[in-house]
PDB file of C-alpha atoms in Angstrom:
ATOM      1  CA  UNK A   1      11.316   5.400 -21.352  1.00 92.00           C
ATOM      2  CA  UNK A   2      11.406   3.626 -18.135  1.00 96.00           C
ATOM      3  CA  UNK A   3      11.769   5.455 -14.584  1.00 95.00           C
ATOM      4  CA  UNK A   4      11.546   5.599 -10.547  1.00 96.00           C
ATOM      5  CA  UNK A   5      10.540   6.569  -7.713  1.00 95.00           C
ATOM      6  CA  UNK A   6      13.342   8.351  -5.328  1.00 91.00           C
ATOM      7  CA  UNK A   7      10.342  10.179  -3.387  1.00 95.00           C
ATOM      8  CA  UNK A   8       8.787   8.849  -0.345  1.00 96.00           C
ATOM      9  CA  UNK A   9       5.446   9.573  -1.827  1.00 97.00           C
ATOM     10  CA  UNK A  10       4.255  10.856  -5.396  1.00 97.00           C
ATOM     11  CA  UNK A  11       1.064  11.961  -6.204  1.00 98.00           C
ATOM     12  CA  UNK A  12      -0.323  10.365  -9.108  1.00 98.00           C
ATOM     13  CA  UNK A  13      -2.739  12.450 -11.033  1.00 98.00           C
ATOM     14  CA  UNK A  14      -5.827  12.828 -13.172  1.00 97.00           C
ATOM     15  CA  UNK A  15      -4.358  15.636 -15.406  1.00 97.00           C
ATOM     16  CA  UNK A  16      -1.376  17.463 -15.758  1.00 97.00           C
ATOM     17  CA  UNK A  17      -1.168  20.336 -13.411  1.00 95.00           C
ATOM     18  CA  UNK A  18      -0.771  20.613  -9.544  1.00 93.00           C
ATOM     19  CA  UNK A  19      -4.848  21.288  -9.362  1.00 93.00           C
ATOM     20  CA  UNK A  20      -5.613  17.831 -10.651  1.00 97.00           C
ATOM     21  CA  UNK A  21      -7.433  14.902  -8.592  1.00 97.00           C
ATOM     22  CA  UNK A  22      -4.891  12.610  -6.902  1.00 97.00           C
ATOM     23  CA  UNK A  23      -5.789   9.567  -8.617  1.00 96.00           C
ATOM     24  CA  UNK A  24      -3.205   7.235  -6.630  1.00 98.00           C
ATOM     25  CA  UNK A  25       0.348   7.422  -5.417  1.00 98.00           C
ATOM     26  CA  UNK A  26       3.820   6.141  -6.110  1.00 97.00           C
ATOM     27  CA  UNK A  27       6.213   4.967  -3.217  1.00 97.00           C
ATOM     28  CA  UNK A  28       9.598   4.678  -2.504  1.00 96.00           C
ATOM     29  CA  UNK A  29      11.246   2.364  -5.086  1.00 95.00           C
ATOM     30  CA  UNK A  30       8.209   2.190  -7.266  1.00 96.00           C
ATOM     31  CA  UNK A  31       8.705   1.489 -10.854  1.00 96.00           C
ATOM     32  CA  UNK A  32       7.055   3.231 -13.929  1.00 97.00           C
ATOM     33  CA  UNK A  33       6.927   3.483 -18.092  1.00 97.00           C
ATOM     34  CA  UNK A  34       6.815   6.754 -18.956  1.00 96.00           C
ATOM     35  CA  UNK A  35       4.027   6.775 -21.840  1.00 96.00           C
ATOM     36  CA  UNK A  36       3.585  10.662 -22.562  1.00 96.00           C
ATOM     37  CA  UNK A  37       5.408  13.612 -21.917  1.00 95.00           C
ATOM     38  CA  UNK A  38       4.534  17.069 -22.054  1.00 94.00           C
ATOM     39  CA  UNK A  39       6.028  20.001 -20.294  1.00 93.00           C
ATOM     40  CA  UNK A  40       7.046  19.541 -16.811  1.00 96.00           C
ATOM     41  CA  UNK A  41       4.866  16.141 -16.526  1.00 97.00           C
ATOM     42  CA  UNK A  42       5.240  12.746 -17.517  1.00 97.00           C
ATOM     43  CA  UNK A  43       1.954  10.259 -17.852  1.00 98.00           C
ATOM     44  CA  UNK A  44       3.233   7.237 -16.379  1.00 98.00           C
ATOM     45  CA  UNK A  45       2.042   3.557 -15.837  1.00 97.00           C
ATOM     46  CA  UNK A  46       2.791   1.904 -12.529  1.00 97.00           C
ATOM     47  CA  UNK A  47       4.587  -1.624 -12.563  1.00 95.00           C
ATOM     48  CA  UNK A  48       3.065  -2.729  -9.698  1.00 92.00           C
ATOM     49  CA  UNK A  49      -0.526  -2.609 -10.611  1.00 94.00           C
ATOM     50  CA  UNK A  50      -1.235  -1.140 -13.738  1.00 95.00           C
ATOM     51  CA  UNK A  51      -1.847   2.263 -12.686  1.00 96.00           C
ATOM     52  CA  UNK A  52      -1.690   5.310 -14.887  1.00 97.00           C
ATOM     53  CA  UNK A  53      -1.891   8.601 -14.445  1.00 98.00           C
ATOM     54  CA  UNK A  54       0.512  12.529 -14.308  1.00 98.00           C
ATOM     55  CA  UNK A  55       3.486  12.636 -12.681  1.00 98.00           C
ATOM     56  CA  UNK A  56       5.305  15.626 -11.940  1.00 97.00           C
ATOM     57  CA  UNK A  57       8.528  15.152 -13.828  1.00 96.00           C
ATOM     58  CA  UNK A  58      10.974  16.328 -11.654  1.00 95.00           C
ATOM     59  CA  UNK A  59       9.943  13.799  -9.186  1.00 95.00           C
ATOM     60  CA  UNK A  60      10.711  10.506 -11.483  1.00 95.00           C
ATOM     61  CA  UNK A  61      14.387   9.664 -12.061  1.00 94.00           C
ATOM     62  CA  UNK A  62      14.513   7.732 -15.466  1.00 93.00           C
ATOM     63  CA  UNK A  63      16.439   4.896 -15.194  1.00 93.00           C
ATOM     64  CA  UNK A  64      18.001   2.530 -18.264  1.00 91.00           C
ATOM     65  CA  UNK A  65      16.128  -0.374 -19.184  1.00 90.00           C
ATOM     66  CA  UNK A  66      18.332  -3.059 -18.006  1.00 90.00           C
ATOM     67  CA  UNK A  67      18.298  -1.251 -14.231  1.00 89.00           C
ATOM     68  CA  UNK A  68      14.678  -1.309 -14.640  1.00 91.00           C
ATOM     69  CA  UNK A  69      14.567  -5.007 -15.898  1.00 92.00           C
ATOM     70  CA  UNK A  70      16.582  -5.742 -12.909  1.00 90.00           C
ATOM     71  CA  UNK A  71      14.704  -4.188 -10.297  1.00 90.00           C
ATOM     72  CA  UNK A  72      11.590  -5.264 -11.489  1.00 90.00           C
ATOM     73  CA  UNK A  73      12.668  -8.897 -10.857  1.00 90.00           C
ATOM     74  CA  UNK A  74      14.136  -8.182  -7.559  1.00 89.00           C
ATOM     75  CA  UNK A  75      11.103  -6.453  -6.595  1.00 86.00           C
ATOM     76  CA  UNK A  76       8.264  -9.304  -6.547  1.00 81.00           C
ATOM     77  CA  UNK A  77      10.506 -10.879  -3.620  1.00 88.00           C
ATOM     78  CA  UNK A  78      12.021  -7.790  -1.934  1.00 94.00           C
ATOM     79  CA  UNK A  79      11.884  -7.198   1.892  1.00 97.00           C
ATOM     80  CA  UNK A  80       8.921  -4.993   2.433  1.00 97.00           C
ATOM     81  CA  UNK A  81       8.450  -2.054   5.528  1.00 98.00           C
ATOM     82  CA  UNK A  82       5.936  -3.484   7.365  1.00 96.00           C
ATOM     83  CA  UNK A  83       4.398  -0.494   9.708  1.00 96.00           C
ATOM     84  CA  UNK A  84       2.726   2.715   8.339  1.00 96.00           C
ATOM     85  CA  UNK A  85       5.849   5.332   9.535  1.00 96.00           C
ATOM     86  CA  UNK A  86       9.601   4.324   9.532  1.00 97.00           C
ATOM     87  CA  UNK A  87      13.130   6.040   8.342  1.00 97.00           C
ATOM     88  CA  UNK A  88      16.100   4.836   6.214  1.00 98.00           C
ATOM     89  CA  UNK A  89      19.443   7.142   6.170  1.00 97.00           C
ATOM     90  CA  UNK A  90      21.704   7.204   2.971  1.00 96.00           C
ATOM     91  CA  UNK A  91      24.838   6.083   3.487  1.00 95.00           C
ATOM     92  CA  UNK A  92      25.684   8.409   0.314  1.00 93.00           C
ATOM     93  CA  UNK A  93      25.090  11.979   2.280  1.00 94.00           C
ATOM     94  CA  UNK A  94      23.342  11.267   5.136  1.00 94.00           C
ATOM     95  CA  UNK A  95      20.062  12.192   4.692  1.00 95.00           C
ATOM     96  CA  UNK A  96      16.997  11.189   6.380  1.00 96.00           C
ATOM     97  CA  UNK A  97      14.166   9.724   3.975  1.00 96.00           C
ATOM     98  CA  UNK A  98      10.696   8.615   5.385  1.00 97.00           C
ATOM     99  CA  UNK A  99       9.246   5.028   4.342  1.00 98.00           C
ATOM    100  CA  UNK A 100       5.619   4.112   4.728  1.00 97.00           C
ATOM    101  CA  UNK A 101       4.109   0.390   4.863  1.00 97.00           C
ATOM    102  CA  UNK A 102       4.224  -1.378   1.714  1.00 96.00           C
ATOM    103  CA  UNK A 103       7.449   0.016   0.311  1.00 97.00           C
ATOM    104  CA  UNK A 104       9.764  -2.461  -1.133  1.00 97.00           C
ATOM    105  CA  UNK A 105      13.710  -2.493  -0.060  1.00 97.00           C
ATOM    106  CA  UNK A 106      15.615  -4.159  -2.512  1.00 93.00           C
ATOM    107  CA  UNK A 107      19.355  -6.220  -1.873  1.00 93.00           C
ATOM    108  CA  UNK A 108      17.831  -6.010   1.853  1.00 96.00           C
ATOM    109  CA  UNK A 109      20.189  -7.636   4.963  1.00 96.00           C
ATOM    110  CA  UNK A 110      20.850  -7.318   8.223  1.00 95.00           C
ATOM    111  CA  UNK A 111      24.095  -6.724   9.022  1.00 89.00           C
ATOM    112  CA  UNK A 112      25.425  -7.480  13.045  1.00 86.00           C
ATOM    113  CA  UNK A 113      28.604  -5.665  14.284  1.00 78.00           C
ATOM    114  CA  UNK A 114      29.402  -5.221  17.975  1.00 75.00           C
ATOM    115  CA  UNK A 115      29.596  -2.170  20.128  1.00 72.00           C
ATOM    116  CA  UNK A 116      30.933  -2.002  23.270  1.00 72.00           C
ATOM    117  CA  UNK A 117      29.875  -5.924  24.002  1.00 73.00           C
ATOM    118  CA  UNK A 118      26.784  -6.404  22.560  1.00 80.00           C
ATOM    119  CA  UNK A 119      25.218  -6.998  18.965  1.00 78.00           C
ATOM    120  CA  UNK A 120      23.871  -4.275  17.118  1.00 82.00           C
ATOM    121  CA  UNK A 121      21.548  -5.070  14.496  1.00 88.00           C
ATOM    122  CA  UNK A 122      21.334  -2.652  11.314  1.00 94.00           C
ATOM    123  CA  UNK A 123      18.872  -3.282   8.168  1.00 97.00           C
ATOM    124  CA  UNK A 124      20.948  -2.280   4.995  1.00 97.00           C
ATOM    125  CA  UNK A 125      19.487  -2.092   1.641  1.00 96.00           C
ATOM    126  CA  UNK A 126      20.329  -0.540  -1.741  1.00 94.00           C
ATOM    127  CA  UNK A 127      18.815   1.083  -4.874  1.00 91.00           C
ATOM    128  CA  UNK A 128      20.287   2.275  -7.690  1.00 89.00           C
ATOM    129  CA  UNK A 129      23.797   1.818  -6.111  1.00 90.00           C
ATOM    130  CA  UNK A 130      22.920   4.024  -3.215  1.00 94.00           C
ATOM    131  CA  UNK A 131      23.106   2.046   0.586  1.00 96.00           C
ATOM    132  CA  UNK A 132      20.616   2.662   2.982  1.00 97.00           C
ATOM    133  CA  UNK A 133      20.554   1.850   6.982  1.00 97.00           C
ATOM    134  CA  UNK A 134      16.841   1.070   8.332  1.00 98.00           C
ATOM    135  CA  UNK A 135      15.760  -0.321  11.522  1.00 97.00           C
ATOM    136  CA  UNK A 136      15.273  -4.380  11.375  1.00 97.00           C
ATOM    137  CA  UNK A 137      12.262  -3.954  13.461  1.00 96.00           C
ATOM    138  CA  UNK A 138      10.084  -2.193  11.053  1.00 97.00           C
ATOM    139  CA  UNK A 139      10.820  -4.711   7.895  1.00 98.00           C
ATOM    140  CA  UNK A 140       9.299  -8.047   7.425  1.00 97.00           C
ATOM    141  CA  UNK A 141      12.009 -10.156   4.891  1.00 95.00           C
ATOM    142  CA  UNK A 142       9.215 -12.660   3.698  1.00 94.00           C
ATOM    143  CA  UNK A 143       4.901 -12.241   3.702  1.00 95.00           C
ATOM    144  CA  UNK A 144       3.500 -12.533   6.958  1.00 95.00           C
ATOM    145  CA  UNK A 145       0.275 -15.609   7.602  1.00 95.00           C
ATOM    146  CA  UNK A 146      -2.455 -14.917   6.747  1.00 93.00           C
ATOM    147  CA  UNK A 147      -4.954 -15.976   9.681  1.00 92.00           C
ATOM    148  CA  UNK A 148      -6.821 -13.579  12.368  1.00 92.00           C
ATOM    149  CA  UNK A 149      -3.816 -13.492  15.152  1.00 94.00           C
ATOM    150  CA  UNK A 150      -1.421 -11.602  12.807  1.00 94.00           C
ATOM    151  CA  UNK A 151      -3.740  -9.761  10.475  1.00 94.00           C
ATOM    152  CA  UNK A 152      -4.809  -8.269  14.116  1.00 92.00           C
ATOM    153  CA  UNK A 153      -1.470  -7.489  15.255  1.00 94.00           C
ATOM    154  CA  UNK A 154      -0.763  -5.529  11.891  1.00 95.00           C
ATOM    155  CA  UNK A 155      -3.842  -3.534  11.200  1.00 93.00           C
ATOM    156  CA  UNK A 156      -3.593  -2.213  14.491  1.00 92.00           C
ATOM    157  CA  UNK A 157      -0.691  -0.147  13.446  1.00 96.00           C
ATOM    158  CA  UNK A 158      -2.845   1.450  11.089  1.00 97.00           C
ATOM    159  CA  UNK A 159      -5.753   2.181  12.988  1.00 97.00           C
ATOM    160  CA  UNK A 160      -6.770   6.181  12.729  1.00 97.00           C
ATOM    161  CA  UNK A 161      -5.201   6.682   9.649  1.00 98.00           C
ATOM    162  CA  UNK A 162      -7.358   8.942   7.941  1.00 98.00           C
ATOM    163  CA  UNK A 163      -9.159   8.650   4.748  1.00 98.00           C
ATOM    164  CA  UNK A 164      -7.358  10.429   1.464  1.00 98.00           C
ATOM    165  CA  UNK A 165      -8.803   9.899  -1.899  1.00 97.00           C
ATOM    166  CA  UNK A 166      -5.954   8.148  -4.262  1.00 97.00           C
ATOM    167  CA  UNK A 167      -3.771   8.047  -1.016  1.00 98.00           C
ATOM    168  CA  UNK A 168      -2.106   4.787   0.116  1.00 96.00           C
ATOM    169  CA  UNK A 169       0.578   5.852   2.959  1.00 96.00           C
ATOM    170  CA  UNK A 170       0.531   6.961   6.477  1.00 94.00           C
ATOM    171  CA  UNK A 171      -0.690  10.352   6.443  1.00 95.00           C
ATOM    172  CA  UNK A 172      -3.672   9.303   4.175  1.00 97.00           C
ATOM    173  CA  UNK A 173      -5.347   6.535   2.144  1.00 98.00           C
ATOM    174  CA  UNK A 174      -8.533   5.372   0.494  1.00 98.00           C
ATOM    175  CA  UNK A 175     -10.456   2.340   0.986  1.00 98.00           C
ATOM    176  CA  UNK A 176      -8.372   0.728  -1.809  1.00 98.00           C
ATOM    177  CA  UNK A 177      -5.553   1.725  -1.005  1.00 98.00           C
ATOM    178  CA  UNK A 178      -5.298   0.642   2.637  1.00 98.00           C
ATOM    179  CA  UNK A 179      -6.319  -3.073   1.183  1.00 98.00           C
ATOM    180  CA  UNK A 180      -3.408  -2.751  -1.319  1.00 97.00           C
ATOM    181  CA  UNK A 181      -0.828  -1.810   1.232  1.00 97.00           C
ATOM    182  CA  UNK A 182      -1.948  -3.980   4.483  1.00 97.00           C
ATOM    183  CA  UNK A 183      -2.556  -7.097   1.946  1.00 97.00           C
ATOM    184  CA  UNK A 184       0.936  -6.821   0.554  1.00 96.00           C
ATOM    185  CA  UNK A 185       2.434  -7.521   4.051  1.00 96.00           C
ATOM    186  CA  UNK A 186       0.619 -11.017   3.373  1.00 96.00           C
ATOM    187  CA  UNK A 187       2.352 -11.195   0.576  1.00 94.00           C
ATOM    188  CA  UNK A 188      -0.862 -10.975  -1.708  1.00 94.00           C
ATOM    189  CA  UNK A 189      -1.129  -8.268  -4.543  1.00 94.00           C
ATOM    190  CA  UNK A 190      -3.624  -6.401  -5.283  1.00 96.00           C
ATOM    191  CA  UNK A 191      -4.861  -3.689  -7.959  1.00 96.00           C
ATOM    192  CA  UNK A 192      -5.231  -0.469  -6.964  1.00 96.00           C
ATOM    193  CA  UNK A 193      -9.481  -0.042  -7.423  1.00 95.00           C
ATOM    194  CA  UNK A 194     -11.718  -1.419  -5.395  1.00 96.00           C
ATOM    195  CA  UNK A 195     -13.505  -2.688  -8.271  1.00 95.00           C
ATOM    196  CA  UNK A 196     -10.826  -4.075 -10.214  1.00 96.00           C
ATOM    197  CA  UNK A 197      -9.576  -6.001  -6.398  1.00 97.00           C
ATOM    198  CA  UNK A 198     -13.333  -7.465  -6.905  1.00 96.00           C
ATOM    199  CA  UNK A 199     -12.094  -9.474  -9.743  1.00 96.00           C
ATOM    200  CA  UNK A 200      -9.134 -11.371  -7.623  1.00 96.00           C
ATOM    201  CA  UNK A 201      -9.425 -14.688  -6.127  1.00 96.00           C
ATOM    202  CA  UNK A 202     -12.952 -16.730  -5.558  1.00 97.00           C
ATOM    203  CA  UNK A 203     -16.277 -15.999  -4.611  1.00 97.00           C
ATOM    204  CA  UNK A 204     -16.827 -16.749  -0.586  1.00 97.00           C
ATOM    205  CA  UNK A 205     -20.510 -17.643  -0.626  1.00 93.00           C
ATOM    206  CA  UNK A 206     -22.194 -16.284   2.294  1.00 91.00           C
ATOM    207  CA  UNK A 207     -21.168 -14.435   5.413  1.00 94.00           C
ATOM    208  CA  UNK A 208     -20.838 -17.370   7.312  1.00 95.00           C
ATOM    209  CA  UNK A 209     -18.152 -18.709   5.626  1.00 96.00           C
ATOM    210  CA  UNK A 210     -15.683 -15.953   6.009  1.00 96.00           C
ATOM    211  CA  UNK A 211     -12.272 -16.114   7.002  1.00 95.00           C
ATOM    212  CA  UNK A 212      -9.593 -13.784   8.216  1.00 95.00           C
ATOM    213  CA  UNK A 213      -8.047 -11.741   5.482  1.00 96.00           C
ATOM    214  CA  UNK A 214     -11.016 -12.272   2.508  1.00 97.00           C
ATOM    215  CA  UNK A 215     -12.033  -8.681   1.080  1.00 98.00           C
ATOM    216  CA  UNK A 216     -15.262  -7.747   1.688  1.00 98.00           C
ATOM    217  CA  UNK A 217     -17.333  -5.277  -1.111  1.00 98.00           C
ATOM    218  CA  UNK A 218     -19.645  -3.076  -0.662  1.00 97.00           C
ATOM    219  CA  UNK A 219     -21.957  -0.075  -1.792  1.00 93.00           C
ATOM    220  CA  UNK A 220     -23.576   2.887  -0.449  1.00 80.00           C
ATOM    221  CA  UNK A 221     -27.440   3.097  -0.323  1.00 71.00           C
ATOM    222  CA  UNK A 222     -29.369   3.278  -3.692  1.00 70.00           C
ATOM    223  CA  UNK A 223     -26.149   1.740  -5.795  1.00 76.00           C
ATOM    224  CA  UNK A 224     -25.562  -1.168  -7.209  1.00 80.00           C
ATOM    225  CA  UNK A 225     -22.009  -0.861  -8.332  1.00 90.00           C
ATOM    226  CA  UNK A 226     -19.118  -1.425  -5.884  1.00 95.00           C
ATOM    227  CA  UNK A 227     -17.639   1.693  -4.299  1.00 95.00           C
ATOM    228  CA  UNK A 228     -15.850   0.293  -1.493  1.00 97.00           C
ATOM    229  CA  UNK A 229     -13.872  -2.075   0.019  1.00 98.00           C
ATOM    230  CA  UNK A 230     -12.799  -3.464   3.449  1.00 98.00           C
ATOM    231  CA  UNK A 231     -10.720  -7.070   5.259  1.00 98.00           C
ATOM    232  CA  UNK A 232     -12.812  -8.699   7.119  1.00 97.00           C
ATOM    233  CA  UNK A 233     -11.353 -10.280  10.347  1.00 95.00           C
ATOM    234  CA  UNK A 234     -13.808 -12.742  11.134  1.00 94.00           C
ATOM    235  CA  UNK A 235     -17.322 -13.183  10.812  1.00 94.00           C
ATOM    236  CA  UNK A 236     -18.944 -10.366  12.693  1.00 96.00           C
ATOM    237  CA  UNK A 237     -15.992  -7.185  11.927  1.00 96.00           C
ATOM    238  CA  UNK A 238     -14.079  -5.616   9.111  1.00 97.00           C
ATOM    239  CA  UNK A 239     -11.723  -3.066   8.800  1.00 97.00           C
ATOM    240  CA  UNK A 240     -11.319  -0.942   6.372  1.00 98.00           C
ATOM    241  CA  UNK A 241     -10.895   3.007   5.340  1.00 98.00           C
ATOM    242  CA  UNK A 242     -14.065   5.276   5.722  1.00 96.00           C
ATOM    243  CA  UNK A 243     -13.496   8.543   7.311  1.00 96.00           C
ATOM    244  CA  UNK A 244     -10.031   6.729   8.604  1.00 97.00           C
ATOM    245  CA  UNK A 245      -9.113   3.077   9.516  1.00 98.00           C
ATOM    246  CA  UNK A 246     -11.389   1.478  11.913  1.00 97.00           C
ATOM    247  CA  UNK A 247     -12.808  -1.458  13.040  1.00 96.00           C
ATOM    248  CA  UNK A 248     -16.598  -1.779  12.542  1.00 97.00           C
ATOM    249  CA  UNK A 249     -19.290  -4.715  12.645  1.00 97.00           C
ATOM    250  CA  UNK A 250     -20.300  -6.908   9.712  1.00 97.00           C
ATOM    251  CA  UNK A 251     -23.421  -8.554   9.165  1.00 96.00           C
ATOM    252  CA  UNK A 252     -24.912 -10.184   5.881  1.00 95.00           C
ATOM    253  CA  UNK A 253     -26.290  -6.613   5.396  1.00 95.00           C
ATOM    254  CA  UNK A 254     -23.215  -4.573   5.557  1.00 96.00           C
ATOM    255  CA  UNK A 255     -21.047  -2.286   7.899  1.00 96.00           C
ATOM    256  CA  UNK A 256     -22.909  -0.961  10.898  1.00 94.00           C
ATOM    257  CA  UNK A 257     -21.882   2.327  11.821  1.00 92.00           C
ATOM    258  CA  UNK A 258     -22.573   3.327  15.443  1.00 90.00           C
ATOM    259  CA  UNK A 259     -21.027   6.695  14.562  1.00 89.00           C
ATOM    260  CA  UNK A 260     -23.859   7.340  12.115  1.00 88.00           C
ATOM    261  CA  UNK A 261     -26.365   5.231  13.736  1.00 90.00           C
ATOM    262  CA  UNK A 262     -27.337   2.461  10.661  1.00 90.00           C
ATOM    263  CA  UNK A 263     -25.756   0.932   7.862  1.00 92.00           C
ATOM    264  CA  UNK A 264     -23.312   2.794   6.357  1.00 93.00           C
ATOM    265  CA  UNK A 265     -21.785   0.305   3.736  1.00 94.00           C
ATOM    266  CA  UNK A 266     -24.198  -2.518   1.651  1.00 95.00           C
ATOM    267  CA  UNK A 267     -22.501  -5.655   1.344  1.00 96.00           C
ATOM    268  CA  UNK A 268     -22.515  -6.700  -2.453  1.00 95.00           C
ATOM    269  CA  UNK A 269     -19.644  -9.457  -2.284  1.00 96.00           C
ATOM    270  CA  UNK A 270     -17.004 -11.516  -0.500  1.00 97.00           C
ATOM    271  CA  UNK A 271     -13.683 -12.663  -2.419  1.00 98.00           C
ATOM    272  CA  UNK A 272     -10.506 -14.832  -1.050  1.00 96.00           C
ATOM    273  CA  UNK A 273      -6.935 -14.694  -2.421  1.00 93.00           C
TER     274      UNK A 273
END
């Protein structure tokens, strides 16, 4: 059994009950298989990344296969919301759903019509045979470049957003999960674990030969295994989700943390997609 997301944001759980840890989320459009069921809850793995964990039930729509099939393919190349907050309105009642940065819009165009002598631009999209009208501003229709000028420009947006364990939207994400989302905008994808992310692309050996848009690893004090991960912007600063989204200095030793007066991150290892 294959389903959906028709939720701006689903928690993703550990177990099955409301009490559980949030162990990631599901957005807007997102596609699951339903491996499990038990009363009120489905276990569910994510298409995008491999994700599992509890769903509450009423908050997946199952969907036949050949929808799923479908959507799946549309999805890899789908236009994608670009900033961390915007709205979409159903042509269908006219509701009001919110949209965070990484969600995917499938059958996505702007339409033009006029109104009283000048163009008015609409975004339109569809899922499941339901139209939607979005602002054009707030979707990108391909993956931005990756390079310092417009990985700047972006993550700005998303300064301040504060940490949320297993979160990955605008009210709230991990360190993980703001790589996930902000990287998708460049068109790369990710897993949803920092240490799983560690396994992507090639080893960057040394600080000095980092580039705009390579992740950055990292451990806390006394461990050895990676709990954390940031984008680093250039040489000397990386941004990344600790406490919120910030900007912070890099060295061959880790993140420096004025707040907390030393190193607050160890750097373990650099990768580039």
């Amino acid at each position: 059994m294959v389903g959906i997301s028709l939720h701006s944001v689903v928690p993703v759980r550990t177990e099955a009950r409301e009490g559980a840890e949030q162990e990631t989320q599901m957005l807007f459009g997102e596609l699951c298989t339903i491996i499990e069921e038990q009363p009120r809850w489905y276990r569910v793995q994510l298409a995008n990344d491999g994700a599992e964990g509890w769903v509450d039930a009423k908050m997946i729509a199952p969907i036949e296969g050949k929808d799923y099939t479908a959507y799946k393919k549309a999805y890899a190349s789908a236009a994608t919301v670009a900033y961390p907050m915007t709205y979409a309105v159903s042509e269908n009642n006219g509701q009001t759903i919110p949209l965070t940065a990484g969600t995917k819009l499938t059958k996505y165009e702007v339409q033009c019509t006029q109104y009283e002598g000048r163009e008015v631009r609409t975004g339109h999209f569809e899922l499941l045979g339901v139209g939607f009208r979005i602002d054009p501003n707030m979707v990108i229709m391909s993956p931005l470049p990756l390079d310092e000028a417009h990985l700047l420009q972006t993550a700005r947006f998303f300064l301040n957003i504060p940490y949320l364990w297993g979160g990955k939207n605008a009210m709230g994400m991990d360190c993980s999960g703001f790589t996930q989302v902000l990287m998708s905008l460049f068109g790369k994808s990710l897993p949803r674990n920092a240490s799983e992310q560690a396994k992507q692309g090639r080893i960057v050996n040394g600080i000095e030969k980092i580039k705009a848009g390579d992740l950055v690893f990292f451990s806390h004090e006394g461990e050895e295994r990676i709990t954390h991960v940031g984008i680093a912007i250039d040489k000397e600063r990386v941004i990344h989700c600790s406490g919120r989204v910030k900007v912070e200095p890099l060295d061959a030793q880790g993140i420096y943390s004025a707040e907390q007066g030393g190193y607050s991150h160890r750097l373990i290892g650099i990768k580039r997609l």
